[in-house]
PDB file of N, CA, C and O in Angstrom:
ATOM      1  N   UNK A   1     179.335 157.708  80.956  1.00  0.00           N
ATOM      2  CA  UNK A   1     178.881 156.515  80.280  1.00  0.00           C
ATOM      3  C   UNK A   1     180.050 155.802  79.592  1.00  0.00           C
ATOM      4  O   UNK A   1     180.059 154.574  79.672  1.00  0.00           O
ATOM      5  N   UNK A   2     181.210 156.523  78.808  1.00  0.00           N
ATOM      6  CA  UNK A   2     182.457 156.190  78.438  1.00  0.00           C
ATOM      7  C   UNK A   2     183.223 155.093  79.260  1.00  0.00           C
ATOM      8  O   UNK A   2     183.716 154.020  78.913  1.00  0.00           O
ATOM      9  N   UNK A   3     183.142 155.806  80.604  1.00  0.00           N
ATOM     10  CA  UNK A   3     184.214 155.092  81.092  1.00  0.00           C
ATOM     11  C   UNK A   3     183.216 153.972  81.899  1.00  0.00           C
ATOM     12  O   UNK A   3     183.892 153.398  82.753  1.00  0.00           O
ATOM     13  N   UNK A   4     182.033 153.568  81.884  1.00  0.00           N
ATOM     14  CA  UNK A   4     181.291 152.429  82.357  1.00  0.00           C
ATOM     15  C   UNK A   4     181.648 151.490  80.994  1.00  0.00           C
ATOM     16  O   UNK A   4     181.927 150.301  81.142  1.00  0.00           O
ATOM     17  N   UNK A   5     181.632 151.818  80.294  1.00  0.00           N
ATOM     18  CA  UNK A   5     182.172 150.891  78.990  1.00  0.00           C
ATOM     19  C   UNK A   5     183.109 150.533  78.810  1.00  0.00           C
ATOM     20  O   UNK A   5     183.312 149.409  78.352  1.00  0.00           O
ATOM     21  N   UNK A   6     184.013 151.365  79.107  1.00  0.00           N
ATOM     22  CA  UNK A   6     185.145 150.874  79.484  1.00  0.00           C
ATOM     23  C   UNK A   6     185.934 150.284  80.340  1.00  0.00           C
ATOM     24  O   UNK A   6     187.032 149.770  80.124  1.00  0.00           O
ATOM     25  N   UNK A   7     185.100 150.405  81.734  1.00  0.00           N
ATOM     26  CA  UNK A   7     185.351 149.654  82.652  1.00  0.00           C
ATOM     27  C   UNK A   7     184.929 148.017  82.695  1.00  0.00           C
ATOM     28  O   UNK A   7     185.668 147.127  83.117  1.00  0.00           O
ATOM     29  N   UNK A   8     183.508 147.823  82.136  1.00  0.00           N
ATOM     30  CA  UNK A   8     183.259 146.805  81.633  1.00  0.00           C
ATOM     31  C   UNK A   8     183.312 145.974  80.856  1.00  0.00           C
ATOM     32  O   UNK A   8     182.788 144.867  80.975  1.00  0.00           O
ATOM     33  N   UNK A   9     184.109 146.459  79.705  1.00  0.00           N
ATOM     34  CA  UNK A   9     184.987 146.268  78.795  1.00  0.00           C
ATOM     35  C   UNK A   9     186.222 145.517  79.324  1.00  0.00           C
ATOM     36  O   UNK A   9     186.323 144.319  79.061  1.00  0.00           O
ATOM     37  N   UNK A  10     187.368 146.270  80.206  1.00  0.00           N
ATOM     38  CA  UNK A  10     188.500 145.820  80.803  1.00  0.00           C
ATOM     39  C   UNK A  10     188.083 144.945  81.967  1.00  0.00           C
ATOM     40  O   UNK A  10     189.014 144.561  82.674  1.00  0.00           O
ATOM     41  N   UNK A  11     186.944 144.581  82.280  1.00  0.00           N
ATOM     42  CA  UNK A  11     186.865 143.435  83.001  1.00  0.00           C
ATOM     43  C   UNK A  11     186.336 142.358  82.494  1.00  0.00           C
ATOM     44  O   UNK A  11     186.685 141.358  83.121  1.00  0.00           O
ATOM     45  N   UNK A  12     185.663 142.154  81.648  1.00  0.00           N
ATOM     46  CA  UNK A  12     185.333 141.167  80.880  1.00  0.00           C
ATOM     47  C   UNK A  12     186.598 140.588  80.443  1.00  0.00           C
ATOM     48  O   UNK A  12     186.687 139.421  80.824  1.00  0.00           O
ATOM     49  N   UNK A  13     187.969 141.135  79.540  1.00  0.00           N
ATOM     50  CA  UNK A  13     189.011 141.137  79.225  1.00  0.00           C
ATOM     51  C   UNK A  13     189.711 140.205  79.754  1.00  0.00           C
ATOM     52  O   UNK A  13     190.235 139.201  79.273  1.00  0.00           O
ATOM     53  N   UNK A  14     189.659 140.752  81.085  1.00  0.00           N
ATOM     54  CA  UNK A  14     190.314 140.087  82.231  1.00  0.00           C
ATOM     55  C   UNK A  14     189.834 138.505  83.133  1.00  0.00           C
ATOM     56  O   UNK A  14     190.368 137.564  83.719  1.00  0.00           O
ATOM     57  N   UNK A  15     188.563 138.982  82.775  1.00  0.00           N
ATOM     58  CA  UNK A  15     187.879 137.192  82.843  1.00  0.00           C
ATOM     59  C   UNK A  15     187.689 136.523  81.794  1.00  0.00           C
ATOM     60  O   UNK A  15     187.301 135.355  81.819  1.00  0.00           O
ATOM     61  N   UNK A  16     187.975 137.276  80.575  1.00  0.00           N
ATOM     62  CA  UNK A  16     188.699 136.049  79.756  1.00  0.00           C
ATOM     63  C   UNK A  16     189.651 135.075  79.601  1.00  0.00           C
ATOM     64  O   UNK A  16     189.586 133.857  79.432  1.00  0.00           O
ATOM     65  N   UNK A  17     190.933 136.202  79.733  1.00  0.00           N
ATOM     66  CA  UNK A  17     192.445 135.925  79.907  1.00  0.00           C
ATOM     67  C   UNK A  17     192.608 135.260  81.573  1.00  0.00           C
ATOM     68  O   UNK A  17     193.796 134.971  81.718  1.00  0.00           O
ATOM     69  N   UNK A  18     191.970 134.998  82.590  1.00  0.00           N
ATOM     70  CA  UNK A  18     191.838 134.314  83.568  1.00  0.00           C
ATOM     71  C   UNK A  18     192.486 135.233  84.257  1.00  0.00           C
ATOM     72  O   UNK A  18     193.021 134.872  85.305  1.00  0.00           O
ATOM     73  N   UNK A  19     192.558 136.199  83.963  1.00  0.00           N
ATOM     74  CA  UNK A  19     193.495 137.225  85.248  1.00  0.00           C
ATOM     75  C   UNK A  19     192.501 137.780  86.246  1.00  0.00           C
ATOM     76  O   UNK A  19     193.064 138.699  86.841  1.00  0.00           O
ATOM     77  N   UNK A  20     191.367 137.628  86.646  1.00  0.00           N
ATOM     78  CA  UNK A  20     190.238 137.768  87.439  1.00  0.00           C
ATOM     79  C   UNK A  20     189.160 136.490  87.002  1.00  0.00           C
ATOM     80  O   UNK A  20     188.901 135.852  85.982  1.00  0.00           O
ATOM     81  N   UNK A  21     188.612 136.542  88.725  1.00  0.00           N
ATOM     82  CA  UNK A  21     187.231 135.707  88.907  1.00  0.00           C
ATOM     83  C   UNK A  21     186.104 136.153  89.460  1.00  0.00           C
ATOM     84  O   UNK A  21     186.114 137.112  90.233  1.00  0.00           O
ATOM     85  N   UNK A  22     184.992 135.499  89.122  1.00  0.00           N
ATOM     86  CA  UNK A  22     183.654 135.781  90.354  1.00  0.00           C
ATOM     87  C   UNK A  22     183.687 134.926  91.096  1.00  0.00           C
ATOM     88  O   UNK A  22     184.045 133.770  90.870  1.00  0.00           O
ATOM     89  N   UNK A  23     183.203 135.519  92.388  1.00  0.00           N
ATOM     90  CA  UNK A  23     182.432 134.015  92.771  1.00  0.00           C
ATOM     91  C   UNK A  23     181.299 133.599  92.477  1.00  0.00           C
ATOM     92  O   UNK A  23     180.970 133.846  91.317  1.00  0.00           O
ATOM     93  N   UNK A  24     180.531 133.026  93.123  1.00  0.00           N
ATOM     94  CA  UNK A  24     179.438 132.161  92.129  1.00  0.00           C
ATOM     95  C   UNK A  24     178.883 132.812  92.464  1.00  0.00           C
ATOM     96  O   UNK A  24     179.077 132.919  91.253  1.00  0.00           O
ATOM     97  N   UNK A  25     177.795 134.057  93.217  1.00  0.00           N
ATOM     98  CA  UNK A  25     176.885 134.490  92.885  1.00  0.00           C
ATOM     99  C   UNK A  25     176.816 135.943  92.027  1.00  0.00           C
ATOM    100  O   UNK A  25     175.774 136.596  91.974  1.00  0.00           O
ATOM    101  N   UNK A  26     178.330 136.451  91.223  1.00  0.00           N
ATOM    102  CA  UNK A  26     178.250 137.689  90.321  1.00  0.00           C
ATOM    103  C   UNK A  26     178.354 137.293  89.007  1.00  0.00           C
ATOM    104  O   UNK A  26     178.755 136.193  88.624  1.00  0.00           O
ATOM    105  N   UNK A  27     177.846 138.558  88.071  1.00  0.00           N
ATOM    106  CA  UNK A  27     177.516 138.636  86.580  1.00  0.00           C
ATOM    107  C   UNK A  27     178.512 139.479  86.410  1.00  0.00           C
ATOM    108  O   UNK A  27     178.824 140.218  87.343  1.00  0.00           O
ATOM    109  N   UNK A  28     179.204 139.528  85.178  1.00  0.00           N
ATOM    110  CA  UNK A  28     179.472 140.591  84.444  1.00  0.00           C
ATOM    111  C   UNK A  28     178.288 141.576  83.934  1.00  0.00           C
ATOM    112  O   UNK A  28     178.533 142.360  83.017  1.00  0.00           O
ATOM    113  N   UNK A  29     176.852 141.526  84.601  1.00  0.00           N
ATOM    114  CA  UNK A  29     176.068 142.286  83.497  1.00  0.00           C
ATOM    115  C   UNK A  29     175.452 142.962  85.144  1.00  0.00           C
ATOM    116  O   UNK A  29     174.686 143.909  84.967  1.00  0.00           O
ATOM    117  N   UNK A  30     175.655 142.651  86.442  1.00  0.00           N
ATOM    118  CA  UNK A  30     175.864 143.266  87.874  1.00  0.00           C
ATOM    119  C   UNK A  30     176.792 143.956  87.686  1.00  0.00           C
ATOM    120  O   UNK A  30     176.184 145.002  87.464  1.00  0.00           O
ATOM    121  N   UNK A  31     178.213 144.306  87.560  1.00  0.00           N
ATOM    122  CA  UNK A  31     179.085 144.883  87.042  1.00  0.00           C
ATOM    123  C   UNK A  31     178.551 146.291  85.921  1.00  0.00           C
ATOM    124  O   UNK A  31     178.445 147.513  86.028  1.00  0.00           O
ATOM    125  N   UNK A  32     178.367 145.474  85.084  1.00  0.00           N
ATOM    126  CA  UNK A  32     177.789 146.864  83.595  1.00  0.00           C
ATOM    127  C   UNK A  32     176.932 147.978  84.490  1.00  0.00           C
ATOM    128  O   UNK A  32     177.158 149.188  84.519  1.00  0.00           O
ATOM    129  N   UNK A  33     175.986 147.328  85.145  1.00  0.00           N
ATOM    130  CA  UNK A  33     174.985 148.624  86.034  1.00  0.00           C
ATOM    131  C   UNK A  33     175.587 149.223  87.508  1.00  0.00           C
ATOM    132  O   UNK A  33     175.110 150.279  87.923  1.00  0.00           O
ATOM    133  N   UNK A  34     176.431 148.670  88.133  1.00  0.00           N
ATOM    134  CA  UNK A  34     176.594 148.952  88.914  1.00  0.00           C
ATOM    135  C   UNK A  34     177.708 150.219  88.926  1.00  0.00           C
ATOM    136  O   UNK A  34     177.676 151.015  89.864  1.00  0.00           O
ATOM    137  N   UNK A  35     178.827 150.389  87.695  1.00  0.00           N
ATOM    138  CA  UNK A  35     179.948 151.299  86.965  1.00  0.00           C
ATOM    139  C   UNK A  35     178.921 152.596  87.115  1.00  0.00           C
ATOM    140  O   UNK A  35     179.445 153.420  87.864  1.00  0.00           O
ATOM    141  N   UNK A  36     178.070 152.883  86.803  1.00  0.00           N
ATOM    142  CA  UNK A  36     177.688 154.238  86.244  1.00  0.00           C
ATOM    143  C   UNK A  36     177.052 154.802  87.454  1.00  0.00           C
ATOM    144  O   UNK A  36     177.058 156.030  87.542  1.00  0.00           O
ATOM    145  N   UNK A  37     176.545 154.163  88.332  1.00  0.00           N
ATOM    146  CA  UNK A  37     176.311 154.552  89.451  1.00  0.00           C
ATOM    147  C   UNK A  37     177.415 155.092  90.594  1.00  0.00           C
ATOM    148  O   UNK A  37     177.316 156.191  91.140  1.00  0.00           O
ATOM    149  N   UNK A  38     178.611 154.008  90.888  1.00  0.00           N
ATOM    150  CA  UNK A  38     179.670 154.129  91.460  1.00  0.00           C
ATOM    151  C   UNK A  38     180.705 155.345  90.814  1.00  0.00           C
ATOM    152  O   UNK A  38     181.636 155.743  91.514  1.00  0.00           O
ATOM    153  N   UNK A  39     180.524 155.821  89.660  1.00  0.00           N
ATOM    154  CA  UNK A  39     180.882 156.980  89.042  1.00  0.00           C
ATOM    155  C   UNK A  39     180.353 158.187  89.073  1.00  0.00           C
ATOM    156  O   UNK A  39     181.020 159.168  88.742  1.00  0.00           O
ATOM    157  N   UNK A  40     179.049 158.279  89.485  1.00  0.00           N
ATOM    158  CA  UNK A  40     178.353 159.026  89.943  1.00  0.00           C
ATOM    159  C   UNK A  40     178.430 159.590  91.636  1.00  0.00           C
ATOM    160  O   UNK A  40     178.028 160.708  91.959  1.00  0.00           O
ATOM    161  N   UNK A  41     178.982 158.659  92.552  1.00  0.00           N
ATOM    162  CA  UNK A  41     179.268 158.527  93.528  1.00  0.00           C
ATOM    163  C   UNK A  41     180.464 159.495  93.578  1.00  0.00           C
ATOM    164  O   UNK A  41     180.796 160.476  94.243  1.00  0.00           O
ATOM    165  N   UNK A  42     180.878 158.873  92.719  1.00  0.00           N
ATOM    166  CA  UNK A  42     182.830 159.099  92.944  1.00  0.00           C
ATOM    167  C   UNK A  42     182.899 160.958  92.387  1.00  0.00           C
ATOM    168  O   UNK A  42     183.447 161.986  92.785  1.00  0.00           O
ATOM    169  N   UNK A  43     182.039 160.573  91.331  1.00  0.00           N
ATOM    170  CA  UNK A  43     182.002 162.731  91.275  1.00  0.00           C
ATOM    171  C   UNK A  43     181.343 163.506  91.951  1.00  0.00           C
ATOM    172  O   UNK A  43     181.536 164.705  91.754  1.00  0.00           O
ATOM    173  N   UNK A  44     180.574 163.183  92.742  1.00  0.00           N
ATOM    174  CA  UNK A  44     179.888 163.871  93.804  1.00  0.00           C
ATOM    175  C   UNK A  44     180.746 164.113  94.788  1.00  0.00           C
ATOM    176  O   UNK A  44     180.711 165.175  95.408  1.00  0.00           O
ATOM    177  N   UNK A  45     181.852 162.898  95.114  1.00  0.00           N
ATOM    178  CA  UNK A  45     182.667 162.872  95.898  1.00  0.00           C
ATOM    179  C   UNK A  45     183.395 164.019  95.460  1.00  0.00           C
ATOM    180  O   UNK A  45     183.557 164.947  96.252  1.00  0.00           O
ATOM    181  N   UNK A  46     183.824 164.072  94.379  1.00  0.00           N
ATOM    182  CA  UNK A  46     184.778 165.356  93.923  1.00  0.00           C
ATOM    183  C   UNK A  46     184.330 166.637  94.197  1.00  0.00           C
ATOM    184  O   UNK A  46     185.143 167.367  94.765  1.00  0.00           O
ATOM    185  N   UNK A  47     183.262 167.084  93.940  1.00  0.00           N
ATOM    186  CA  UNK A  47     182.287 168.014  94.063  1.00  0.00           C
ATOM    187  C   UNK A  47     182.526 168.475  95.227  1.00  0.00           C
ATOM    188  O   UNK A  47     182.925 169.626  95.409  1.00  0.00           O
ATOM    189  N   UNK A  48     182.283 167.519  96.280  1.00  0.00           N
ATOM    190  CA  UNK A  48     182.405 167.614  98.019  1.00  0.00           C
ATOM    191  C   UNK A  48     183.410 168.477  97.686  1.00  0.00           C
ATOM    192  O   UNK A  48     183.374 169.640  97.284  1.00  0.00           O
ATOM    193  N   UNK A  49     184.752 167.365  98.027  1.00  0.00           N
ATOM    194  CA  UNK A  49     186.163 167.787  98.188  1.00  0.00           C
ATOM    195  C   UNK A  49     186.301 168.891  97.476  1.00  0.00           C
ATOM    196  O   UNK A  49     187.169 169.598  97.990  1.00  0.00           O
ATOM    197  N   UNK A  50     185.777 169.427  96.396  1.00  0.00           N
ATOM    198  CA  UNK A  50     186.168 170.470  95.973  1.00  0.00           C
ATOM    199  C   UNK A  50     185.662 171.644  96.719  1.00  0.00           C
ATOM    200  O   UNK A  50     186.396 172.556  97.098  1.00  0.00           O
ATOM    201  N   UNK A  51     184.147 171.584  96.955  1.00  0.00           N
ATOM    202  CA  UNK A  51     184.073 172.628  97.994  1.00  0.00           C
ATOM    203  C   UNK A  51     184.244 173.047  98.786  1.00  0.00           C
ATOM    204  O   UNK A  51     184.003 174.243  98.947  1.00  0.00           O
ATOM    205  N   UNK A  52     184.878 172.092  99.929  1.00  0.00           N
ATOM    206  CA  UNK A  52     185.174 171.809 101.241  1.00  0.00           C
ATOM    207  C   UNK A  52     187.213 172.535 101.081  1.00  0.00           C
ATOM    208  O   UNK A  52     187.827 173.066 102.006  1.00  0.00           O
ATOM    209  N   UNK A  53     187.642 172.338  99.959  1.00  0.00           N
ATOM    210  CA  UNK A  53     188.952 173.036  99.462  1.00  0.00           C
ATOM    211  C   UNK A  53     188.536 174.697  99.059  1.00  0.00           C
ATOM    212  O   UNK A  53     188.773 175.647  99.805  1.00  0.00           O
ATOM    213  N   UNK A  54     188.118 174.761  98.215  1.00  0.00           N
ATOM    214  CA  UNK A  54     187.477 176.444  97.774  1.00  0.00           C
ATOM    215  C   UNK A  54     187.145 177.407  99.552  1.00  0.00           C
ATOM    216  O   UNK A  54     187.567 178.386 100.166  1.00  0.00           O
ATOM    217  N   UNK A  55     186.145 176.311  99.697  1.00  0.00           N
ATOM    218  CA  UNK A  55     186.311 177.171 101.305  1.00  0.00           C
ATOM    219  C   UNK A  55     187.289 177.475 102.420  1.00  0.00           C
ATOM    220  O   UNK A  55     187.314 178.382 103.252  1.00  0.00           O
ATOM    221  N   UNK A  56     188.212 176.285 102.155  1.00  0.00           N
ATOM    222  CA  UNK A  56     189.891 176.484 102.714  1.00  0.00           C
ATOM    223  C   UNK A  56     190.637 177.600 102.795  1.00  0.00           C
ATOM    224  O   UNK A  56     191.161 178.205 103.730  1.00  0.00           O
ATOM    225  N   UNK A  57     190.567 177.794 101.322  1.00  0.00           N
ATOM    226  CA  UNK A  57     191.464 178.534 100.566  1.00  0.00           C
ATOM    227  C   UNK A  57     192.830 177.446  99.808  1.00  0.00           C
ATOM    228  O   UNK A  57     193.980 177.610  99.402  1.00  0.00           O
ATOM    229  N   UNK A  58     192.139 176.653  99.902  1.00  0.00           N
ATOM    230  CA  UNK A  58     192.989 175.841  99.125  1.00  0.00           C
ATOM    231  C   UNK A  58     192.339 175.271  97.521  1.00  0.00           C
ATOM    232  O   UNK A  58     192.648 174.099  97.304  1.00  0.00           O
ATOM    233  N   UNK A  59     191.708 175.771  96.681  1.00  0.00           N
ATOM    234  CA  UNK A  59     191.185 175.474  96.010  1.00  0.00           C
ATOM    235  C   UNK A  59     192.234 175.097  94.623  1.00  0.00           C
ATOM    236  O   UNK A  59     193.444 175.277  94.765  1.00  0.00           O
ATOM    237  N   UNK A  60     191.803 174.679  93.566  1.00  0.00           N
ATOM    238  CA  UNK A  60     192.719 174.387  92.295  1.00  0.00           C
ATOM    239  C   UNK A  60     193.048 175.092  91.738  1.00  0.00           C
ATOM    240  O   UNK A  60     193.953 174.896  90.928  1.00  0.00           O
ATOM    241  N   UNK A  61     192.320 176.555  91.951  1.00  0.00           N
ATOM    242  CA  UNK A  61     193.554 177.307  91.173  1.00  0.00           C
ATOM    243  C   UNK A  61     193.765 178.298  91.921  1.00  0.00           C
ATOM    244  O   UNK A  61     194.251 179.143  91.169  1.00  0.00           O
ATOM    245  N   UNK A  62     193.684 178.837  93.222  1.00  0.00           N
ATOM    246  CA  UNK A  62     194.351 179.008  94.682  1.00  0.00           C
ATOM    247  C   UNK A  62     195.573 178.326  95.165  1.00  0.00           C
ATOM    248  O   UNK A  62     195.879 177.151  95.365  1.00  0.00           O
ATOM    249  N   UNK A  63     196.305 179.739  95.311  1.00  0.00           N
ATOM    250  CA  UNK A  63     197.731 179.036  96.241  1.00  0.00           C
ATOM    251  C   UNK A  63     197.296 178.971  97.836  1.00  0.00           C
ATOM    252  O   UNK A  63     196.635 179.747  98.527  1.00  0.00           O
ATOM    253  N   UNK A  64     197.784 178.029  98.053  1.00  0.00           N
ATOM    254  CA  UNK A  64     197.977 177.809  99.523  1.00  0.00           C
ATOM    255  C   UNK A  64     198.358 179.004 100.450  1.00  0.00           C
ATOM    256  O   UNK A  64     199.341 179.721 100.265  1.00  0.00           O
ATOM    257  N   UNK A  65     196.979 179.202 102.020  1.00  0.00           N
ATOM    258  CA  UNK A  65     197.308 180.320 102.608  1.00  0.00           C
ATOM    259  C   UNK A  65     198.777 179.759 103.406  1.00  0.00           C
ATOM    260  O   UNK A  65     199.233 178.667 103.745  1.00  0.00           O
ATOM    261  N   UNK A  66     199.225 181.289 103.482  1.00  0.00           N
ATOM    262  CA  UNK A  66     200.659 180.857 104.687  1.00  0.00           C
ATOM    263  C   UNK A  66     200.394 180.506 106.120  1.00  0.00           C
ATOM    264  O   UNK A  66     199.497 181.096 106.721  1.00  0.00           O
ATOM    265  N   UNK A  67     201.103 179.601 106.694  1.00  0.00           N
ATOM    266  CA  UNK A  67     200.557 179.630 107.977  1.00  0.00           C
ATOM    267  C   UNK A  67     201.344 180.570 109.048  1.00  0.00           C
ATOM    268  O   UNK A  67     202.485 181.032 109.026  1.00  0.00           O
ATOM    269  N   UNK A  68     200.285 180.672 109.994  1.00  0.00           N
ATOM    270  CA  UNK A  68     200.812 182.354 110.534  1.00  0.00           C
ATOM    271  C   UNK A  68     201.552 181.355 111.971  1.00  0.00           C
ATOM    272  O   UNK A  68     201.009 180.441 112.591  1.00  0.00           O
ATOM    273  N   UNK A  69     203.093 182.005 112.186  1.00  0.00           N
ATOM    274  CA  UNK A  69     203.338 181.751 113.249  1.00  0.00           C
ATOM    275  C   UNK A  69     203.131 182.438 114.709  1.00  0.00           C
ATOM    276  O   UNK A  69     203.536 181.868 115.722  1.00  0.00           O
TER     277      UNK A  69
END
């Protein structure tokens, strides 16, 4: 939830200061709901990748197997 606030936060910012635009059919308040979802996405994504590594044997706190010649 932090970082949806903060993401929406630093874009508002930025369409203040004119350093970003919409086009005419987005909100900044399409934006606010759409952060917490796409973050939700994005850690599931991690989740994946993390399991899909653990089963490797390449996991985060696993060293890398040797490869056999």
């Amino acid at each position: 939830m932090n970082w949806s606030v903060a993401s929406t936060g630093f874009e508002w910012t930025f369409l203040k200061i004119g350093y970003m635009y919409y086009g005419k059919d987005w909100h900044l308040l399409y934006s606010a709901f759409s952060y917490p979802f796409l973050y939700l996405v994005l850690l599931g994504n991690l989740k994946i990748v993390d399991v899909i590594l653990q089963k490797s044997g390449c996991g985060r706190n696993q060293e890398p197997k040797e490869k056999q010649t």
